[in-house]
Short mmCIF file of C-alpha atoms and ligand atoms in Angstrom, two decimals:
data_model
loop_
_atom_site.label_atom_id
_atom_site.label_comp_id
_atom_site.label_asym_id
_atom_site.label_seq_id
_atom_site.Cartn_x
_atom_site.Cartn_y
_atom_site.Cartn_z
CA MET P 1 96.66 86.18 139.22
CA LEU P 2 96.75 82.22 139.66
CA SER P 3 97.28 80.47 136.14
CA PRO P 4 94.74 77.86 135.35
CA ALA P 5 97.25 75.05 135.82
CA VAL P 6 96.34 76.03 140.27
CA THR P 7 93.36 76.68 140.06
CA ALA P 8 92.12 73.23 138.01
CA SER P 9 93.15 70.36 140.05
CA SER P 10 94.38 69.80 143.76
CA GLN P 11 96.12 66.70 142.59
CA LEU P 12 99.42 65.23 141.37
CA VAL P 13 99.57 66.25 137.54
CA SER P 14 102.25 65.73 135.54
CA LEU P 15 103.06 68.56 133.91
CA ASP P 16 103.40 68.57 130.16
CA ALA P 17 106.78 69.13 130.07
CA LYS P 18 108.53 68.82 126.32
CA ASN P 19 112.10 68.44 127.07
CA ARG P 20 113.36 71.52 125.73
CA LEU P 21 117.03 70.97 127.11
CA GLY P 22 117.37 67.81 125.12
CA GLY P 23 120.34 68.18 122.37
CA SER P 24 121.44 71.79 123.36
CA PRO P 25 124.35 72.01 125.58
CA ARG P 26 124.12 76.10 126.04
CA PHE P 27 121.57 77.96 127.91
CA LEU P 28 120.81 81.22 128.27
CA PHE P 29 119.27 81.18 131.82
CA GLY P 30 121.78 80.73 134.50
CA MET P 31 123.45 84.34 132.97
CA ASN P 32 123.82 87.86 133.84
CA THR P 33 122.90 90.89 131.70
CA ALA P 34 126.60 91.73 132.01
CA GLU P 35 127.38 87.94 130.25
CA LEU P 36 124.70 87.83 127.87
CA SER P 37 126.01 91.75 126.75
CA ASN P 38 129.33 90.77 126.49
CA TRP P 39 128.13 87.72 124.21
CA MET P 40 126.11 90.38 122.35
CA VAL P 41 129.14 92.15 121.52
CA ALA P 42 131.23 88.77 120.22
CA LEU P 43 128.30 88.34 118.00
CA ALA P 44 129.27 91.92 116.67
CA GLN P 45 125.58 93.51 118.39
CA HIS P 46 124.87 96.00 120.79
CA ARG P 47 125.56 95.80 124.14
CA TRP P 48 122.16 96.45 124.62
CA ARG P 49 121.12 93.39 122.96
CA GLY P 50 122.11 91.74 126.31
CA LYS P 51 119.90 93.69 128.75
CA GLN P 52 117.01 93.30 126.17
CA ILE P 53 117.38 89.01 126.57
CA ALA P 54 117.90 89.38 130.50
CA ASP P 55 114.90 91.05 130.89
CA ALA P 56 113.19 88.57 128.33
CA ILE P 57 113.91 85.48 130.55
CA TYR P 58 114.45 86.77 133.65
CA ARG P 59 111.14 89.35 133.79
CA GLN P 60 108.53 88.17 130.97
CA ARG P 61 109.38 84.58 131.59
CA ILE P 62 110.16 83.88 128.28
CA VAL P 63 111.10 80.42 127.72
CA ASP P 64 112.13 80.15 124.23
CA VAL P 65 114.59 82.24 122.10
CA GLU P 66 111.91 82.00 119.42
CA GLY P 67 109.37 84.25 121.82
CA ILE P 68 111.55 86.90 122.78
CA THR P 69 110.47 89.26 119.73
CA THR P 70 112.13 92.47 121.45
CA LEU P 71 115.14 90.77 119.07
CA PRO P 72 115.39 90.90 115.28
CA LYS P 73 114.18 87.60 114.00
CA ASP P 74 117.21 86.61 111.79
CA LEU P 75 119.57 87.36 115.32
CA ARG P 76 116.98 85.10 117.07
CA GLN P 77 117.47 82.36 114.04
CA GLN P 78 121.29 82.94 114.52
CA ILE P 79 121.49 81.98 118.66
CA ALA P 80 119.40 78.88 118.01
CA SER P 81 121.40 77.79 115.36
CA GLN P 82 124.33 78.38 117.44
CA GLY P 83 122.74 76.11 119.93
CA TRP P 84 121.38 77.84 122.17
CA SER P 85 118.20 77.67 124.13
CA VAL P 86 116.67 79.30 127.50
CA GLY P 87 116.53 76.01 129.35
CA ARG P 88 115.40 77.44 132.61
CA PRO P 89 114.25 74.17 134.61
CA GLU P 90 111.35 72.91 134.28
CA LEU P 91 108.59 71.61 137.11
CA VAL P 92 108.24 68.72 135.60
CA GLN P 93 105.63 66.60 138.51
CA VAL P 94 103.23 68.75 141.12
CA PHE P 95 101.94 66.98 144.17
CA THR P 96 99.28 69.20 145.31
CA SER P 97 99.24 68.89 149.48
CA VAL P 98 95.49 69.67 151.33
CA ASP P 99 97.14 72.44 153.20
CA GLY P 100 97.77 73.85 149.47
CA THR P 101 101.18 73.98 149.73
CA GLU P 102 102.37 72.65 146.30
CA ARG P 103 105.81 70.28 145.68
CA TYR P 104 107.75 70.18 142.45
CA LEU P 105 109.76 68.31 140.79
CA VAL P 106 112.00 70.43 138.98
CA GLN P 107 114.11 68.94 135.65
CA GLY P 108 117.55 70.68 136.22
CA GLN P 109 119.91 71.48 132.58
CA SER P 110 122.30 68.62 133.77
CA PRO P 111 121.95 66.13 131.03
CA ASP P 112 122.25 63.81 134.47
CA GLY P 113 118.01 64.40 134.32
CA LEU P 114 118.24 64.80 138.35
CA THR P 115 115.05 66.24 139.59
CA VAL P 116 115.19 69.03 143.22
CA GLU P 117 112.40 69.93 144.98
CA THR P 118 110.66 73.15 145.24
CA VAL P 119 107.71 74.01 147.75
CA TRP P 120 105.48 76.71 147.58
CA MET P 121 103.45 77.89 150.79
CA PRO P 122 100.52 80.23 149.74
CA GLU P 123 99.20 82.40 153.32
CA GLY P 124 102.63 80.00 154.62
CA ASP P 125 105.12 79.74 156.79
CA GLY P 126 107.63 82.97 155.85
CA GLY P 127 110.49 80.67 157.31
CA GLU P 128 112.10 83.57 158.27
CA THR P 129 109.36 84.53 161.39
CA GLY P 130 107.90 81.01 161.82
CA ASP P 131 104.31 81.19 161.86
CA GLN P 132 102.59 83.17 164.72
CA ILE P 133 100.83 81.08 167.57
CA GLY P 134 99.05 83.80 169.42
CA GLU P 135 101.63 86.46 169.08
CA PRO P 136 102.44 88.90 166.73
CA ASP P 137 104.90 88.94 164.08
CA PRO P 138 107.96 91.58 165.01
CA THR P 139 108.66 92.39 161.64
CA GLY P 140 104.83 93.96 161.16
CA ASP P 141 104.54 90.96 158.20
CA VAL P 142 100.42 90.76 158.17
CA SER P 143 98.36 89.23 156.13
CA THR P 144 96.47 90.86 153.42
CA GLU P 145 92.73 90.39 152.07
CA ALA P 146 93.68 92.39 149.04
CA GLY P 147 94.64 89.22 147.57
CA ARG P 148 91.02 87.52 147.63
CA GLU P 149 90.10 90.89 146.41
CA GLN P 150 91.74 90.42 143.42
CA GLY P 151 90.34 86.63 143.59
CA LYS P 152 93.51 85.22 144.51
CA ARG P 153 93.59 82.46 146.82
CA TRP P 154 96.42 83.48 148.80
CA ASP P 155 98.14 87.14 150.18
CA ARG P 156 101.39 86.17 150.94
CA ALA P 157 103.53 82.87 149.69
CA THR P 158 106.50 80.96 150.28
CA ILE P 159 108.45 79.36 147.89
CA CYS P 160 111.22 76.96 149.77
CA VAL P 161 114.55 76.35 146.97
CA SER P 162 116.99 73.78 147.06
CA SER P 163 120.81 74.21 146.53
CA GLN P 164 122.01 70.69 146.47
CA VAL P 165 120.54 67.45 144.53
CA GLY P 166 120.97 65.32 148.15
CA CYS P 167 123.41 66.78 151.33
CA ALA P 168 126.38 65.38 152.18
CA VAL P 169 125.82 66.64 155.78
CA ASN P 170 124.37 64.00 157.24
CA CYS P 171 121.87 65.00 159.91
CA GLN P 172 120.79 62.12 161.83
CA PHE P 173 116.92 63.92 161.21
CA CYS P 174 116.74 64.84 157.99
CA LEU P 175 115.24 63.12 154.92
CA THR P 176 117.52 64.74 152.19
CA ALA P 177 120.70 63.24 154.32
CA LYS P 178 119.77 59.63 152.51
CA LEU P 179 120.30 60.30 149.57
CA GLY P 180 123.84 61.56 150.57
CA LEU P 181 125.36 64.71 147.62
CA GLN P 182 124.46 63.75 144.32
CA ARG P 183 125.69 66.83 142.85
CA ASN P 184 125.77 71.11 143.01
CA LEU P 185 123.04 73.30 141.67
CA SER P 186 124.24 75.82 139.35
CA PRO P 187 123.28 79.05 139.45
CA GLY P 188 120.58 79.10 136.90
CA GLU P 189 118.96 75.83 138.00
CA ILE P 190 118.77 77.63 141.81
CA ALA P 191 117.28 81.13 140.45
CA GLY P 192 115.23 78.72 137.94
CA GLN P 193 113.36 76.36 140.40
CA VAL P 194 112.51 80.34 142.00
CA VAL P 195 111.64 82.37 138.19
CA SER P 196 109.42 78.97 137.09
CA VAL P 197 107.02 78.74 140.29
CA LEU P 198 106.27 82.62 139.70
CA ASP P 199 105.56 81.56 136.58
CA ARG P 200 103.08 78.92 137.15
CA HIS P 201 101.61 81.07 139.96
CA GLY P 202 101.43 84.03 138.11
CA VAL P 203 103.06 86.05 140.29
CA GLU P 204 104.17 90.16 139.63
CA VAL P 205 107.74 91.26 140.98
CA GLY P 206 107.38 94.09 143.53
CA LYS P 207 103.24 94.25 143.43
CA GLU P 208 102.95 90.63 145.74
CA ARG P 209 104.22 89.84 149.23
CA LEU P 210 106.57 87.33 148.16
CA ASN P 211 109.38 85.42 150.61
CA LEU P 212 112.05 83.27 149.36
CA VAL P 213 113.63 80.56 152.06
CA PHE P 214 116.83 78.22 150.59
CA MET P 215 115.81 76.05 153.27
CA GLY P 216 115.22 72.82 150.66
CA MET P 217 116.94 70.41 149.71
CA GLY P 218 121.55 70.64 150.11
CA GLU P 219 123.31 72.61 152.58
CA PRO P 220 123.56 76.21 150.78
CA PHE P 221 126.95 76.87 152.19
CA LEU P 222 128.58 73.42 150.83
CA ASN P 223 127.82 75.35 147.46
CA TYR P 224 128.66 79.00 148.07
CA ASP P 225 129.37 80.58 144.82
CA ASN P 226 126.16 79.33 142.88
CA PHE P 227 124.07 79.71 145.51
CA MET P 228 125.46 83.39 145.50
CA ALA P 229 125.82 83.80 141.82
CA ALA P 230 121.42 82.82 142.06
CA VAL P 231 120.63 85.26 144.68
CA ARG P 232 122.41 87.63 142.41
CA LEU P 233 119.92 86.24 139.68
CA LEU P 234 116.82 86.37 141.50
CA VAL P 235 118.25 90.31 143.04
CA GLU P 236 119.33 92.14 140.13
CA GLU P 237 117.63 90.23 136.92
CA VAL P 238 113.90 88.65 138.71
CA GLY P 239 113.28 91.88 140.96
CA LEU P 240 112.93 89.91 144.39
CA SER P 241 114.47 91.72 147.87
CA PRO P 242 117.37 89.63 149.66
CA GLN P 243 115.79 90.82 152.99
CA ARG P 244 113.14 88.75 151.71
CA MET P 245 114.71 85.78 151.44
CA THR P 246 116.21 83.58 154.20
CA VAL P 247 119.10 80.94 153.71
CA SER P 248 119.25 78.97 156.27
CA THR P 249 122.60 76.60 156.98
CA SER P 250 123.70 74.00 159.04
CA GLY P 251 126.17 76.15 160.63
CA ILE P 252 129.31 75.66 157.80
CA VAL P 253 131.54 78.25 159.52
CA PRO P 254 133.75 79.50 156.20
CA GLY P 255 130.40 79.78 154.33
CA ILE P 256 129.02 82.53 157.29
CA GLU P 257 132.29 83.97 157.25
CA ARG P 258 132.52 84.97 153.41
CA PHE P 259 128.67 85.38 154.13
CA ALA P 260 129.36 88.25 156.49
CA ASN P 261 131.38 90.37 153.88
CA GLU P 262 128.50 89.91 151.15
CA PRO P 263 127.33 93.66 150.51
CA PRO P 264 123.59 94.14 152.37
CA GLU P 265 121.84 95.03 148.72
CA ILE P 266 121.73 91.16 147.89
CA ARG P 267 122.62 89.82 151.17
CA PRO P 268 119.83 86.96 152.52
CA LYS P 269 118.89 86.89 155.83
CA LEU P 270 120.37 84.20 157.96
CA ALA P 271 119.50 81.22 159.67
CA ILE P 272 120.89 78.57 161.43
CA SER P 273 119.58 75.59 162.31
CA LEU P 274 120.65 74.43 166.43
CA ASN P 275 118.47 71.73 166.68
CA ALA P 276 120.02 70.94 170.09
CA PRO P 277 120.17 72.83 173.21
CA ASN P 278 123.99 71.95 173.62
CA ASP P 279 127.66 70.36 171.73
CA GLU P 280 127.24 67.15 173.14
CA ILE P 281 123.74 66.34 171.96
CA ARG P 282 123.50 68.86 168.40
CA SER P 283 126.81 66.03 167.64
CA GLU P 284 124.68 63.28 167.83
CA VAL P 285 122.08 64.81 166.04
CA MET P 286 124.69 67.07 163.71
CA PRO P 287 127.85 65.24 163.39
CA ILE P 288 129.08 68.50 161.21
CA ASN P 289 128.68 70.00 165.10
CA ARG P 290 132.26 68.54 165.78
CA LYS P 291 133.57 70.25 163.24
CA TRP P 292 131.75 73.56 164.23
CA PRO P 293 130.40 73.43 167.14
CA ILE P 294 128.58 75.78 168.66
CA GLU P 295 130.49 79.15 169.90
CA SER P 296 132.74 78.50 166.64
CA VAL P 297 129.15 79.16 164.18
CA VAL P 298 128.04 81.78 166.43
CA ASP P 299 131.88 83.59 166.42
CA ALA P 300 131.15 83.23 162.49
CA VAL P 301 128.14 85.02 162.63
CA ARG P 302 128.72 87.69 164.99
CA GLY P 303 130.56 89.01 161.43
CA ILE P 304 127.57 89.69 160.03
CA ARG P 305 126.41 93.66 159.87
CA LEU P 306 122.82 93.41 160.38
CA ARG P 307 120.34 95.92 158.73
CA PRO P 308 117.97 97.82 161.30
CA ARG P 309 115.75 95.49 163.08
CA GLU P 310 117.67 92.76 161.36
CA ARG P 311 117.60 89.25 163.39
CA ILE P 312 119.79 85.63 163.48
CA THR P 313 116.82 83.09 163.18
CA PHE P 314 118.01 79.61 165.07
CA GLU P 315 115.78 77.25 163.90
CA TYR P 316 115.13 74.44 166.25
CA VAL P 317 114.27 70.88 165.48
CA LEU P 318 111.62 69.07 168.64
CA LEU P 319 112.82 65.41 167.79
CA GLY P 320 110.59 63.43 171.10
CA GLY P 321 113.04 62.40 174.11
CA VAL P 322 116.14 63.60 172.62
CA THR P 323 115.89 68.15 172.23
CA ASP P 324 112.93 68.55 174.06
CA GLN P 325 112.92 68.18 177.36
CA PRO P 326 112.58 70.68 179.75
CA GLU P 327 115.82 71.51 181.21
CA HIS P 328 116.63 71.94 176.96
CA THR P 329 114.52 75.45 177.13
CA GLU P 330 116.65 76.74 179.98
CA GLN P 331 119.88 75.73 178.03
CA VAL P 332 118.70 77.21 174.73
CA ALA P 333 117.75 80.45 176.19
CA ARG P 334 121.43 80.37 178.14
CA LEU P 335 122.66 80.12 174.43
CA MET P 336 120.80 82.45 172.82
CA ARG P 337 121.39 85.06 175.61
CA ARG P 338 124.96 84.89 175.38
CA THR P 339 125.40 85.16 171.71
CA GLY P 340 124.97 88.75 171.58
CA LEU P 341 123.09 88.64 168.84
CA PRO P 342 119.53 90.30 168.12
CA VAL P 343 117.85 86.30 167.81
CA LYS P 344 114.43 84.84 167.13
CA VAL P 345 114.45 81.11 167.56
CA ASN P 346 112.05 79.01 165.17
CA LEU P 347 111.07 75.99 167.09
CA ILE P 348 110.21 72.70 164.48
CA ALA P 349 108.30 69.22 165.67
CA TRP P 350 110.23 66.51 163.62
CA ASN P 351 108.88 66.03 160.27
CA PRO P 352 109.05 62.19 160.16
CA GLY P 353 110.25 59.87 157.31
CA PRO P 354 110.79 56.60 156.67
CA GLY P 355 113.92 55.31 157.84
CA ILE P 356 114.33 57.82 160.94
CA ALA P 357 114.08 56.53 164.48
CA TYR P 358 112.80 59.91 165.99
CA SER P 359 109.60 60.63 167.00
CA THR P 360 107.51 64.07 167.17
CA PRO P 361 106.73 65.11 170.19
CA ALA P 362 103.30 65.85 170.96
CA PRO P 363 101.25 69.69 171.03
CA GLU P 364 101.23 69.77 174.24
CA ALA P 365 104.79 69.05 174.77
CA VAL P 366 105.69 71.52 171.43
CA GLU P 367 103.53 74.48 173.58
CA ALA P 368 104.96 73.98 176.57
CA PHE P 369 108.41 74.22 175.29
CA ARG P 370 107.36 77.55 173.21
CA LYS P 371 106.37 78.96 176.13
CA ALA P 372 108.96 77.98 178.32
CA LEU P 373 111.17 79.87 176.20
CA ALA P 374 109.16 82.79 176.13
CA LYS P 375 109.13 82.97 179.88
CA GLU P 376 112.73 83.33 179.53
CA ASP P 377 112.52 86.32 176.98
CA VAL P 378 113.93 84.39 174.22
CA PRO P 379 111.35 85.26 170.63
CA VAL P 380 109.94 82.28 169.81
CA TYR P 381 108.01 81.37 167.32
CA LEU P 382 106.69 78.38 165.87
CA ARG P 383 106.86 76.49 161.93
CA ARG P 384 103.52 75.34 160.75
CA PRO P 385 103.91 72.18 159.77
CA ARG P 386 103.45 72.40 155.51
CA GLY P 387 102.57 69.47 153.32
CA ARG P 388 103.68 66.91 155.39
CA ASP P 389 101.20 65.01 153.68
CA ILE P 390 103.23 65.20 150.66
CA TYR P 391 106.72 65.28 151.47
CA ALA P 392 106.96 68.38 151.16
CA ALA P 393 107.89 69.88 154.63
CA CYS P 394 111.22 70.13 156.27
CA GLY P 395 113.85 67.69 155.75
CA GLN P 396 111.33 65.61 153.49
CA LEU P 397 112.55 66.04 150.56
CA LYS P 398 113.97 63.34 149.31
CA ARG P 399 112.16 62.98 145.46
CA THR P 400 109.83 61.51 147.45
CA VAL P 401 106.82 59.80 145.27
CA GLU P 402 104.83 57.77 147.26
CA LYS P 403 101.63 59.57 149.04
CA GLN P 404 101.71 59.37 152.94
CA GLY P 405 97.80 59.74 155.14
CA THR P 406 96.16 62.15 153.40
CA GLY P 407 98.27 63.40 150.97
CA THR P 408 96.49 62.44 147.09
CA ARG P 409 98.10 61.70 143.92
CA ASN P 410 97.19 60.40 140.86
N1 SAH S 501 120.59 72.69 154.64
C1 SAH S 501 120.28 73.57 155.52
C2 SAH S 501 118.91 73.89 154.75
C3 SAH S 501 118.08 72.87 154.72
S1 SAH S 501 117.17 71.82 155.74
C4 SAH S 501 119.73 73.63 157.02
O1 SAH S 501 120.33 72.41 157.16
O2 SAH S 501 119.91 74.59 157.85
C5 SAH S 501 115.84 73.26 156.24
C6 SAH S 501 115.72 73.09 158.28
O3 SAH S 501 114.86 71.80 158.03
C7 SAH S 501 117.01 72.75 158.80
O4 SAH S 501 116.50 74.23 159.60
C8 SAH S 501 116.62 71.43 159.20
O5 SAH S 501 117.29 71.80 160.47
C9 SAH S 501 115.40 71.26 159.11
N2 SAH S 501 114.81 69.93 159.08
C10 SAH S 501 115.47 68.90 158.86
N3 SAH S 501 114.94 67.35 158.52
C11 SAH S 501 114.11 67.76 159.26
C12 SAH S 501 112.77 67.40 160.01
N4 SAH S 501 112.66 65.13 159.46
N5 SAH S 501 111.77 67.57 160.64
C13 SAH S 501 111.90 69.01 160.75
N6 SAH S 501 112.48 69.93 160.51
C14 SAH S 501 113.59 69.48 159.69
FE1 SF4 S 502 121.41 68.63 154.84
FE2 SF4 S 502 119.92 70.33 155.90
FE3 SF4 S 502 119.36 67.79 155.74
FE4 SF4 S 502 121.19 68.89 157.59
S1 SF4 S 502 119.12 69.37 157.53
S2 SF4 S 502 121.20 66.79 156.23
S3 SF4 S 502 122.26 70.34 155.88
S4 SF4 S 502 119.61 69.30 154.31
#
């Protein structure tokens, strides 16, 4: 089911966001059932009141305390008078691409007023598989007509989620890097992006084909605790499956090592931003490689106990003349074989951004690269760029309000 806001307009819409966060520093959104239950006990209430609140804010998506009608009125009043509000992050602006992708500016829970970016990609690139060009998806993911029969405009969708405001990693090809790190997002701010987008599109959790990719602004493994707390909220409170979530890292080895120890019931799938065929080029385009070179990243990845049929994704951004040369395919193939892991490669043609002096390879060069890798028996997919015209594509998230090319805004 689509909300009216989605069907109404394909333009940039300033959403009617009354600032529910103003004046109240205490937010329910971000607390899990156990925390809410303990708090209820401290207020001399039944423990199960905590579960009622969790259901209300994470499953029924209620955004104000008054609306939690499973609680008695006097309890709601008591909570509100103590300065508590739901405080779910709000979508304050939406940009809509010609391809149906929506990019949102999301207002977080902090008084600094900084926004982050979240992207909705209907029928889109699941991120973890890449869009298939002429090849079946090995995970068995297929689009169905079911959605259309129900009058929806999408059969499956992917939400791309941010983990930090800006990023400290400084990859040379990435627009987000230009912001530097402004701050970490809290668990509620990370999970809240998802719940607000689910709400906007009327997504029925458990019934609809939905993927999450933690590939927005920021490096999730440099905000590890908050990132994983958000994943737990999304799995345990919202009811999403970790097997439909993929987290992408630039290769933060201590983070990967911690991730390897997460229980499979809550561990998302992993993608590594490889982006170069060898350490020399990788150190040039991703300076973090000097600290954690390719072999150290792969060693850490080997510590993960993969689920049946699970693969590690290696993302590879094709930078014209830098990482897209014919000799690079053989190096990437050798590297992939050396890992000894079940892998797949997601090729991403570089998405341009202002002030970044790389070039996007021609489609023929991208296809030639893909074919050469496939010939080496590497499972390889091409990630179709989504929402490039509204700066929603990979590496373009920088709170850009200008339009580019055919993008629409008003
Ligand atoms: N910080 C994490 C996740 C966010 S970036 C990481 O780097 O993995 C998500 C993906 O977008 C990464 O694979 C990154 O290499 C890629 N990317 C960054 N800038 C890009 C650009 N301008 N064009 C295409 N892909 C880009
Ligand atoms: Fe940060 Fe990822 Fe961009 Fe690198 S590619 S700067 S890690 S967001």
